[in-house]
Short mmCIF file of C-alpha atoms in Angstrom, two decimals:
data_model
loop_
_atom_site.label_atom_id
_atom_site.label_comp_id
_atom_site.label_asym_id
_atom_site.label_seq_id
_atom_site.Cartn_x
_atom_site.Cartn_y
_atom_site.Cartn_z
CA UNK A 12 84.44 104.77 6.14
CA UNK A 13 87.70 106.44 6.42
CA UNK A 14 87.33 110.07 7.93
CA UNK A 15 89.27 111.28 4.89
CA UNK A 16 86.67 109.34 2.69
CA UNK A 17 86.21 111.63 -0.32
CA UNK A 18 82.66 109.78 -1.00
CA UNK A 19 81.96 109.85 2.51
CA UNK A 20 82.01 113.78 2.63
CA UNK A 21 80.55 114.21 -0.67
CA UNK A 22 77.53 112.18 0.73
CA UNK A 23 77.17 114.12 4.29
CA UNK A 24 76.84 116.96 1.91
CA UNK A 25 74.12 115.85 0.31
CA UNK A 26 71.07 118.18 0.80
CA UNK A 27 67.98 117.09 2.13
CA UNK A 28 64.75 118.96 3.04
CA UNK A 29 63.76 119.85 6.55
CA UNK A 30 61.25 121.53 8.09
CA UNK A 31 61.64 124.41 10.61
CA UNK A 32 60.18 123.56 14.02
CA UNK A 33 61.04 127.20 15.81
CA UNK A 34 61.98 130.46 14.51
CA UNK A 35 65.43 131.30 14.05
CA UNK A 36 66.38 134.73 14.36
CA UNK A 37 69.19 135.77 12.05
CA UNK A 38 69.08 132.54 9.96
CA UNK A 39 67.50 133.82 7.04
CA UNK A 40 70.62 133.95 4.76
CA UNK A 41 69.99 130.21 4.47
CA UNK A 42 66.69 131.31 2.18
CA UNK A 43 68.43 134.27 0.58
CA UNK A 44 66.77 136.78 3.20
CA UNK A 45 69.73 138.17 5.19
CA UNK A 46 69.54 139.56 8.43
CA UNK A 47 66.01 138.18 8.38
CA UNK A 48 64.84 135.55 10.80
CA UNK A 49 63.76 131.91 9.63
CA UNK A 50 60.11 132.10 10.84
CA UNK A 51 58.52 128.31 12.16
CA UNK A 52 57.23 125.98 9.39
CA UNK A 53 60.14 127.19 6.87
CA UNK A 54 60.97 124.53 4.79
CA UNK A 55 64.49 124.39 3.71
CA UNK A 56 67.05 121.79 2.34
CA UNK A 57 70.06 121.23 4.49
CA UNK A 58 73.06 119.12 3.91
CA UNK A 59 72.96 116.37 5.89
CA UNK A 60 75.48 116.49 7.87
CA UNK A 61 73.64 119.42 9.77
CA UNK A 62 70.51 118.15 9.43
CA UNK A 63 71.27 114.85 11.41
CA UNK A 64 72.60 117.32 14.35
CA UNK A 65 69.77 119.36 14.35
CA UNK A 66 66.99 117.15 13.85
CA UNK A 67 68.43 115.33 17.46
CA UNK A 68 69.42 118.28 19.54
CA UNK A 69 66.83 119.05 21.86
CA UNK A 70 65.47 122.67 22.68
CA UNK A 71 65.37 123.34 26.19
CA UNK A 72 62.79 125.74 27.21
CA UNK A 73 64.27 129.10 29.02
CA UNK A 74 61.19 129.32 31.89
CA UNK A 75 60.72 125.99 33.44
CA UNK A 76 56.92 125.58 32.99
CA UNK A 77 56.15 123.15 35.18
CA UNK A 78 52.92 122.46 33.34
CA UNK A 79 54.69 121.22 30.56
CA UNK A 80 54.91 117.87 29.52
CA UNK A 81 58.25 116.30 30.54
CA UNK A 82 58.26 114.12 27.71
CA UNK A 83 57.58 116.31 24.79
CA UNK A 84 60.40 117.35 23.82
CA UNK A 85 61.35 119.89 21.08
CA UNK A 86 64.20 119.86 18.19
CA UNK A 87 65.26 122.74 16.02
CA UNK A 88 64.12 120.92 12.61
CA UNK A 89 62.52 117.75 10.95
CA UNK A 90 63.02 116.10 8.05
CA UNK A 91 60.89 115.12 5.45
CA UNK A 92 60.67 112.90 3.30
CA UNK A 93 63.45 113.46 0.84
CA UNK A 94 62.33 113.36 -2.98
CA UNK A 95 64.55 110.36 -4.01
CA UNK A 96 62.44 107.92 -1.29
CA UNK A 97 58.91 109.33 -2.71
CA UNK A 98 56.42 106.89 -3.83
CA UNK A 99 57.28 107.36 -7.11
CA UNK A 100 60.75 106.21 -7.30
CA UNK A 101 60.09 103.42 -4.63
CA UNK A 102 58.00 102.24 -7.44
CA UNK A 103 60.15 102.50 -10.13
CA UNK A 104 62.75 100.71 -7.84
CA UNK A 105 60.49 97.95 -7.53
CA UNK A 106 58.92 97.81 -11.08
CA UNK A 107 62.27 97.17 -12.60
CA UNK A 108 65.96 98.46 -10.82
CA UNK A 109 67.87 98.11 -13.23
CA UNK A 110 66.27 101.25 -15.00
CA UNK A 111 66.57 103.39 -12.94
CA UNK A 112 69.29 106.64 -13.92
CA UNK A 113 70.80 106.62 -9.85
CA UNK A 114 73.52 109.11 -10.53
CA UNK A 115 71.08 111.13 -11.59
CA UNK A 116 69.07 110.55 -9.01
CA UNK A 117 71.52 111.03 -6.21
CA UNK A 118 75.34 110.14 -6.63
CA UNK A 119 75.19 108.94 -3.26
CA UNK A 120 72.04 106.87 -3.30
CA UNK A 121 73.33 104.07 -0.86
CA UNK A 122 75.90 106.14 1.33
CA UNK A 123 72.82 108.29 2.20
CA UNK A 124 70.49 104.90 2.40
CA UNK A 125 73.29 103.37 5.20
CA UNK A 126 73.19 106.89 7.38
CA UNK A 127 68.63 107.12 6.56
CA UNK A 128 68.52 103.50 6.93
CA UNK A 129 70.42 104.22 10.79
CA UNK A 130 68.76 107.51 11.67
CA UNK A 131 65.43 106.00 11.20
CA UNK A 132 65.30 102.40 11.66
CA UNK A 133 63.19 101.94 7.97
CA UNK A 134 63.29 98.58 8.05
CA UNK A 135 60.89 98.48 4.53
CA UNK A 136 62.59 101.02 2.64
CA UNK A 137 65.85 99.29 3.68
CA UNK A 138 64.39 95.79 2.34
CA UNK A 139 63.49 97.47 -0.90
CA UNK A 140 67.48 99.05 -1.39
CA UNK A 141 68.95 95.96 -0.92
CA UNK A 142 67.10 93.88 -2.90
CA UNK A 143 68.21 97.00 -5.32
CA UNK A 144 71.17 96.34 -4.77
CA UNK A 145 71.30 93.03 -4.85
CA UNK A 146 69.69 92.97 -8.95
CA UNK A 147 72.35 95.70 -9.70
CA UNK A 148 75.00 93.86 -8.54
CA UNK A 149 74.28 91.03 -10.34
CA UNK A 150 73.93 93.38 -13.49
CA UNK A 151 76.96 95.01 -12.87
CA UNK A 152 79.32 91.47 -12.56
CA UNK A 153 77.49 90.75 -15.87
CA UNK A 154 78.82 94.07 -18.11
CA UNK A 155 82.20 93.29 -16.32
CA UNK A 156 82.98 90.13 -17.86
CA UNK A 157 83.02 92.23 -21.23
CA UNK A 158 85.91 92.74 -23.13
CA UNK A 159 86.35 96.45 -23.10
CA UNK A 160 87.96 96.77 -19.90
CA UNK A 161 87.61 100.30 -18.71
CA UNK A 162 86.00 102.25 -21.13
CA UNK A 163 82.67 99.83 -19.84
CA UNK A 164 83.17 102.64 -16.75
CA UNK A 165 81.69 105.45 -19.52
CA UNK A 166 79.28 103.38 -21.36
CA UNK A 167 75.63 104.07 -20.79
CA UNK A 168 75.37 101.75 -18.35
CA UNK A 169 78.25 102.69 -15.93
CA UNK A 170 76.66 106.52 -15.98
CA UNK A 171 73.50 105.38 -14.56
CA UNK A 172 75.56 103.70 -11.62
CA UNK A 173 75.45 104.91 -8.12
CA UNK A 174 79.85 105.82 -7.02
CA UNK A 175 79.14 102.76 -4.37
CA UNK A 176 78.20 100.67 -7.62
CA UNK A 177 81.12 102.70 -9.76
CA UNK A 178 83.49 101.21 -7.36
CA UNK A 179 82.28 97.46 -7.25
CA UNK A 180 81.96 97.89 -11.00
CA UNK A 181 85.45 98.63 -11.35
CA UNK A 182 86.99 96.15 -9.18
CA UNK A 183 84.89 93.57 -11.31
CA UNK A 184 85.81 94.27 -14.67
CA UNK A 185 89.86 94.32 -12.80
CA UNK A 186 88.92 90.92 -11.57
CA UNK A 187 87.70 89.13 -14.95
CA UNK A 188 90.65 91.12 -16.60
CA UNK A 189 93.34 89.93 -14.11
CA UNK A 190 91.96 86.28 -14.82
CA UNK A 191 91.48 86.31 -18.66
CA UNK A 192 95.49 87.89 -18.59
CA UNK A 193 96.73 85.07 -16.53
CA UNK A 194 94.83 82.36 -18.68
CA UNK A 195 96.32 84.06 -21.76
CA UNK A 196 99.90 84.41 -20.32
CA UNK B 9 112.06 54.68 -16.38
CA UNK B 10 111.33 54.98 -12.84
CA UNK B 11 108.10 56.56 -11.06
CA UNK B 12 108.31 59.17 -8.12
CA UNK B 13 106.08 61.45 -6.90
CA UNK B 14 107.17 65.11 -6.37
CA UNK B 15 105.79 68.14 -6.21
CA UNK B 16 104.45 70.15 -9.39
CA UNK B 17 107.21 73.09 -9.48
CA UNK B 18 110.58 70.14 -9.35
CA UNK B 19 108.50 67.99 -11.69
CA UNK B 20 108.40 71.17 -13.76
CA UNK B 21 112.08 72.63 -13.47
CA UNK B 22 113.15 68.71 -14.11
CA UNK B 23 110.85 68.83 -17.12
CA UNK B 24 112.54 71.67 -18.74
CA UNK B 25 115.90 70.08 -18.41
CA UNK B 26 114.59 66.91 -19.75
CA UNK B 27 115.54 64.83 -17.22
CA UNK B 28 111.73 63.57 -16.70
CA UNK B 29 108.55 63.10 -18.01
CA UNK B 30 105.25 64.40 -16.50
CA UNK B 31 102.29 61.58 -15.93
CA UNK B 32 99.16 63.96 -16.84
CA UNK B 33 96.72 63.47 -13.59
CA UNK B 34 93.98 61.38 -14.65
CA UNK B 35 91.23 63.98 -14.47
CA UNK B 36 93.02 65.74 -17.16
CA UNK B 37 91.80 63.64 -19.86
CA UNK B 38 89.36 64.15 -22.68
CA UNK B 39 87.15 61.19 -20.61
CA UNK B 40 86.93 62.72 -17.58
CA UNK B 41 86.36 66.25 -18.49
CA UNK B 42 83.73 65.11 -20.94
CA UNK B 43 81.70 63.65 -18.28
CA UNK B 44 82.62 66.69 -15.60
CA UNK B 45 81.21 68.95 -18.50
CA UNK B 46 78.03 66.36 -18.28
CA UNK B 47 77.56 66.46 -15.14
CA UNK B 48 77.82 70.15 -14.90
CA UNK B 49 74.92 70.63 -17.82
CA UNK B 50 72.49 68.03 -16.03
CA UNK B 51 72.53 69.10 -12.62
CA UNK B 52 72.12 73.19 -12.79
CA UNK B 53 72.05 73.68 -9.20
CA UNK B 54 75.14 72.17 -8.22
CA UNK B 55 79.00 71.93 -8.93
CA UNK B 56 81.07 69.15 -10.20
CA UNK B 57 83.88 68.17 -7.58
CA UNK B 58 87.19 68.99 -9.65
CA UNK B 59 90.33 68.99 -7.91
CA UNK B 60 90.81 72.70 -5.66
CA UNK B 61 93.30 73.26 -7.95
CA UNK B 62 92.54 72.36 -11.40
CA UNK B 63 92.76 75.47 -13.46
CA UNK B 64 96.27 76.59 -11.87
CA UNK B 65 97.47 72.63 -12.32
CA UNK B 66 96.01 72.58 -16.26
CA UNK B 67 97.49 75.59 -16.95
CA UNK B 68 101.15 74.77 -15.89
CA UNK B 69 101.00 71.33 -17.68
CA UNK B 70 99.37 71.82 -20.50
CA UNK B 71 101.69 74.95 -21.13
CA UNK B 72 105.15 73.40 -19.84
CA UNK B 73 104.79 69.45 -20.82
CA UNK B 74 102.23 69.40 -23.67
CA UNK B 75 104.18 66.51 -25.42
CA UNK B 76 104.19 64.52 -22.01
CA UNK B 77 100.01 64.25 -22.70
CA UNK B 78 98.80 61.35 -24.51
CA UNK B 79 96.09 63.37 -25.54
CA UNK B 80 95.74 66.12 -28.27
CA UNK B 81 96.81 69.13 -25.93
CA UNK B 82 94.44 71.26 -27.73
CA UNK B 83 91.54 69.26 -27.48
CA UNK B 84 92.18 69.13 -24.01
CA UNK B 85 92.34 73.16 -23.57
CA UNK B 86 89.23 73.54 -25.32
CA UNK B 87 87.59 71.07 -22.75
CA UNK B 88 88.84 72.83 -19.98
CA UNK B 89 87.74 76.43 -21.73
CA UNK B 90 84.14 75.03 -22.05
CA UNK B 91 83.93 73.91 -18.57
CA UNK B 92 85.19 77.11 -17.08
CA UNK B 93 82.83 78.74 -18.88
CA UNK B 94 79.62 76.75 -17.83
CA UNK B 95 80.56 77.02 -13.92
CA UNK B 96 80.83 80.72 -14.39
CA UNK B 97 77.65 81.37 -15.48
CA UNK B 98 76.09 78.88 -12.90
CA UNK B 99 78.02 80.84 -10.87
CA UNK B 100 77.04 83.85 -12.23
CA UNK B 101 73.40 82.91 -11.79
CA UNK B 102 74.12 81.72 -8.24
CA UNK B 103 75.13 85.66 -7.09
CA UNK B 104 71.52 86.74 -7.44
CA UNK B 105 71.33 84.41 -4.07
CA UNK B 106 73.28 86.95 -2.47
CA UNK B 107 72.89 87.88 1.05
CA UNK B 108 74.63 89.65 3.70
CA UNK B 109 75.98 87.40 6.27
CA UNK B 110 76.87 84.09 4.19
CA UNK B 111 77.11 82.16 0.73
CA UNK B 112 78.04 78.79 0.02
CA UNK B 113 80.61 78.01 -2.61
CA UNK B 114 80.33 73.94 -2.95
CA UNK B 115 83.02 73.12 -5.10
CA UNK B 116 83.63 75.85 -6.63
CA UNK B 117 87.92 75.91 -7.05
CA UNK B 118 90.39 78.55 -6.36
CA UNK B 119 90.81 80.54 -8.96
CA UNK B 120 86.88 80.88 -9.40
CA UNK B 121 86.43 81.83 -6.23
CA UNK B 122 89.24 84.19 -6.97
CA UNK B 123 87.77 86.16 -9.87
CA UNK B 124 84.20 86.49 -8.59
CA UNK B 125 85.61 87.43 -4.78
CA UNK B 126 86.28 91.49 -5.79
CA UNK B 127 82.32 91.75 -6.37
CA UNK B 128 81.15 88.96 -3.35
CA UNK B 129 82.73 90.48 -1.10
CA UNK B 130 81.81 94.51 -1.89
CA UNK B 131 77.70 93.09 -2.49
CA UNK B 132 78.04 91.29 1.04
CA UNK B 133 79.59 94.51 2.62
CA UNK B 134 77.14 96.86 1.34
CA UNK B 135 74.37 94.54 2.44
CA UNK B 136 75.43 94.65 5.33
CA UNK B 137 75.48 98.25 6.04
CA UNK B 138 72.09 98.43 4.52
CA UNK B 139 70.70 96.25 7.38
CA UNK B 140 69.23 98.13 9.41
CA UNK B 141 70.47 98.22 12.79
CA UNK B 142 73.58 98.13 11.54
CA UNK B 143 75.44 101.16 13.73
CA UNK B 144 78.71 102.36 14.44
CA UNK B 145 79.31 100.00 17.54
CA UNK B 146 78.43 96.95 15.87
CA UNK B 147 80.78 97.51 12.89
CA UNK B 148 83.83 97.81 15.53
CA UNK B 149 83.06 94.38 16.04
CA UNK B 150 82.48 93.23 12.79
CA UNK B 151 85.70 94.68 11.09
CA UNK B 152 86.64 90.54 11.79
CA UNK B 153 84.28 88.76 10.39
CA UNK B 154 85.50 89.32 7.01
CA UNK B 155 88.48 87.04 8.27
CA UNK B 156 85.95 84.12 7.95
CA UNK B 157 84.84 84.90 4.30
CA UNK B 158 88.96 85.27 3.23
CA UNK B 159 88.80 82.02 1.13
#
């Protein structure tokens, strides 16, 4: 996770919905409303990178109310549930995984699992992506042994890949090619 | 005709300037690899023990001293082709045992280790971040381990 990591910025760029805890004066450029305030409840998708900031910065009150509960605590935003962890694709996942079209889905599916999987401590969900993984994987070492070498990258089933799974995908198919040149040198 | 034992790359050069002949090892016969194939059919959730280096060693002899065998050469190769084959798809059907902090390779030799390594260890490091708990302190700490798993 190399602070240069094209993939890694991609992925913090991602845009996820969040809900609107306060109004926001001036904010309403971000829902094509200029100079118009973002009012409480707004929901609005935010890349994630800003997101994760503002769903943990707390709001401190201006007037010290000394009635108020010390440990409630306010942030600016909170997220939602994001569409590609809904029900319905958490079934899909576990009905069959190898199915499933991830890029398009989300490019990023398990870059943005690692930093969901973190922010929330979803041990389930987390359960349910690796074991993803996991059959993908085993999928993916299985197309590599192919003959076509590269081109296997653009076949229908190296679209459908994640770019965590493009990678491992690549490296395989250099692997059983590296061997199968040796053995024929 | 004297006997010595010396190590594969002189016995090789001296081969090629004909000054020796190369005793095959005597798992590199049609017998033996017939049974290792055997063995490796019957018992599906295991490895046969072949020597650490045996796909490497085959390979060198059977390309620089073929006429040193007293065995068909080519019935050898094909032997050898059929059993790399079978261990790579047990092996192949071993990976869905994946996990993220270990996997046992009984057996297995170098060079098989060597091709399937690329995708064991990328599974294993994804895993990993997926567990959860898995922050940014810990992996300071864990940028050794893969040390452990460099076979």
């Amino acid at each position: 996770m190399g602070y240069y990591d094209l993939d890694e910025i991609l992925a913090d760029g991602q845009k996820i919905p969040c809900r609107f805890t306060i109004s926001v004066p001036g904010l309403g450029y971000l829902e094509n409303n200029p100079g118009k305030p973002v009012i409480q409840n707004t929901k609005l998708d935010l890349p994630l990178w800003l997101a994760e900031i503002l769903a943990i910065c707390e709001i401190q009150s201006a007037q010290n109310d000394p009635n108020e509960n010390p440990d409630q605590t306010t942030y600016f935003i909170e997220l939602i549930q994001p569409d590609f962890y809904s029900s319905k694709i958490i079934n899909a996942i576990k009905t069959n995984a190898l199915k499933i079209d991830l890029h398009q889905l989300l490019p990023y599916f398990y870059k943005l699992s690692v930093k969901w999987g973190s922010m929330f401590n979803d041990t389930e969900l987390m359960a349910i992506v690796q074991e993803m993984f996991k059959q993908r994987a085993c999928a993916i070492n299985d197309y590599s042994s192919d003959n076509n070498h590269l081109q296997l990258l653009n076949s229908e089933f190296g679209l459908q890949l994640d770019e965590t799974e493009r990678t491992l995908f690549r490296q395989c198919i250099e692997s059983h090619r590296d061997l199968k040149n040796w053995l024929s040198s | 005709m004297k006997r010595a034992e010396v190590p594969l790359w002189l016995g090789l050069i001296l081969k090629q300037q004909d000054r020796c002949n190369i005793v095959t090892p005597s798992w590199l016969s049609i017998n033996f690899l017939k049974k290792a194939y055997q063995e490796e059919v019957t018992y599906t959730t295991r490895f046969f023990r072949m020597p650490w280096n045996w796909l490497e060693i085959s390979k060198m002899i059977l390309d620089k001293a073929p006429d040193d065998m007293t065995e068909p050469p080519h019935q050898i190769r094909a032997l050898i082709q059929d059993l790399r084959e079978v261990r790579l798809i047990k092996a192949r059907r071993g990976l869905k045992e994946l996990n993220e902090s270990y996997m046992q390779l009984d057996n297995l030799s170098l060079m098989e280790i060597n091709e399937l390594r690329p995708m064991v260890v990328g599974v294993m490091d994804q895993l990993r971040k997926l567990q959860v708990g898995t922050n940014e302190d810990e992996e300071v700490s864990d940028e050794e381990a893969p040390l452990s798993y460099d076979i």
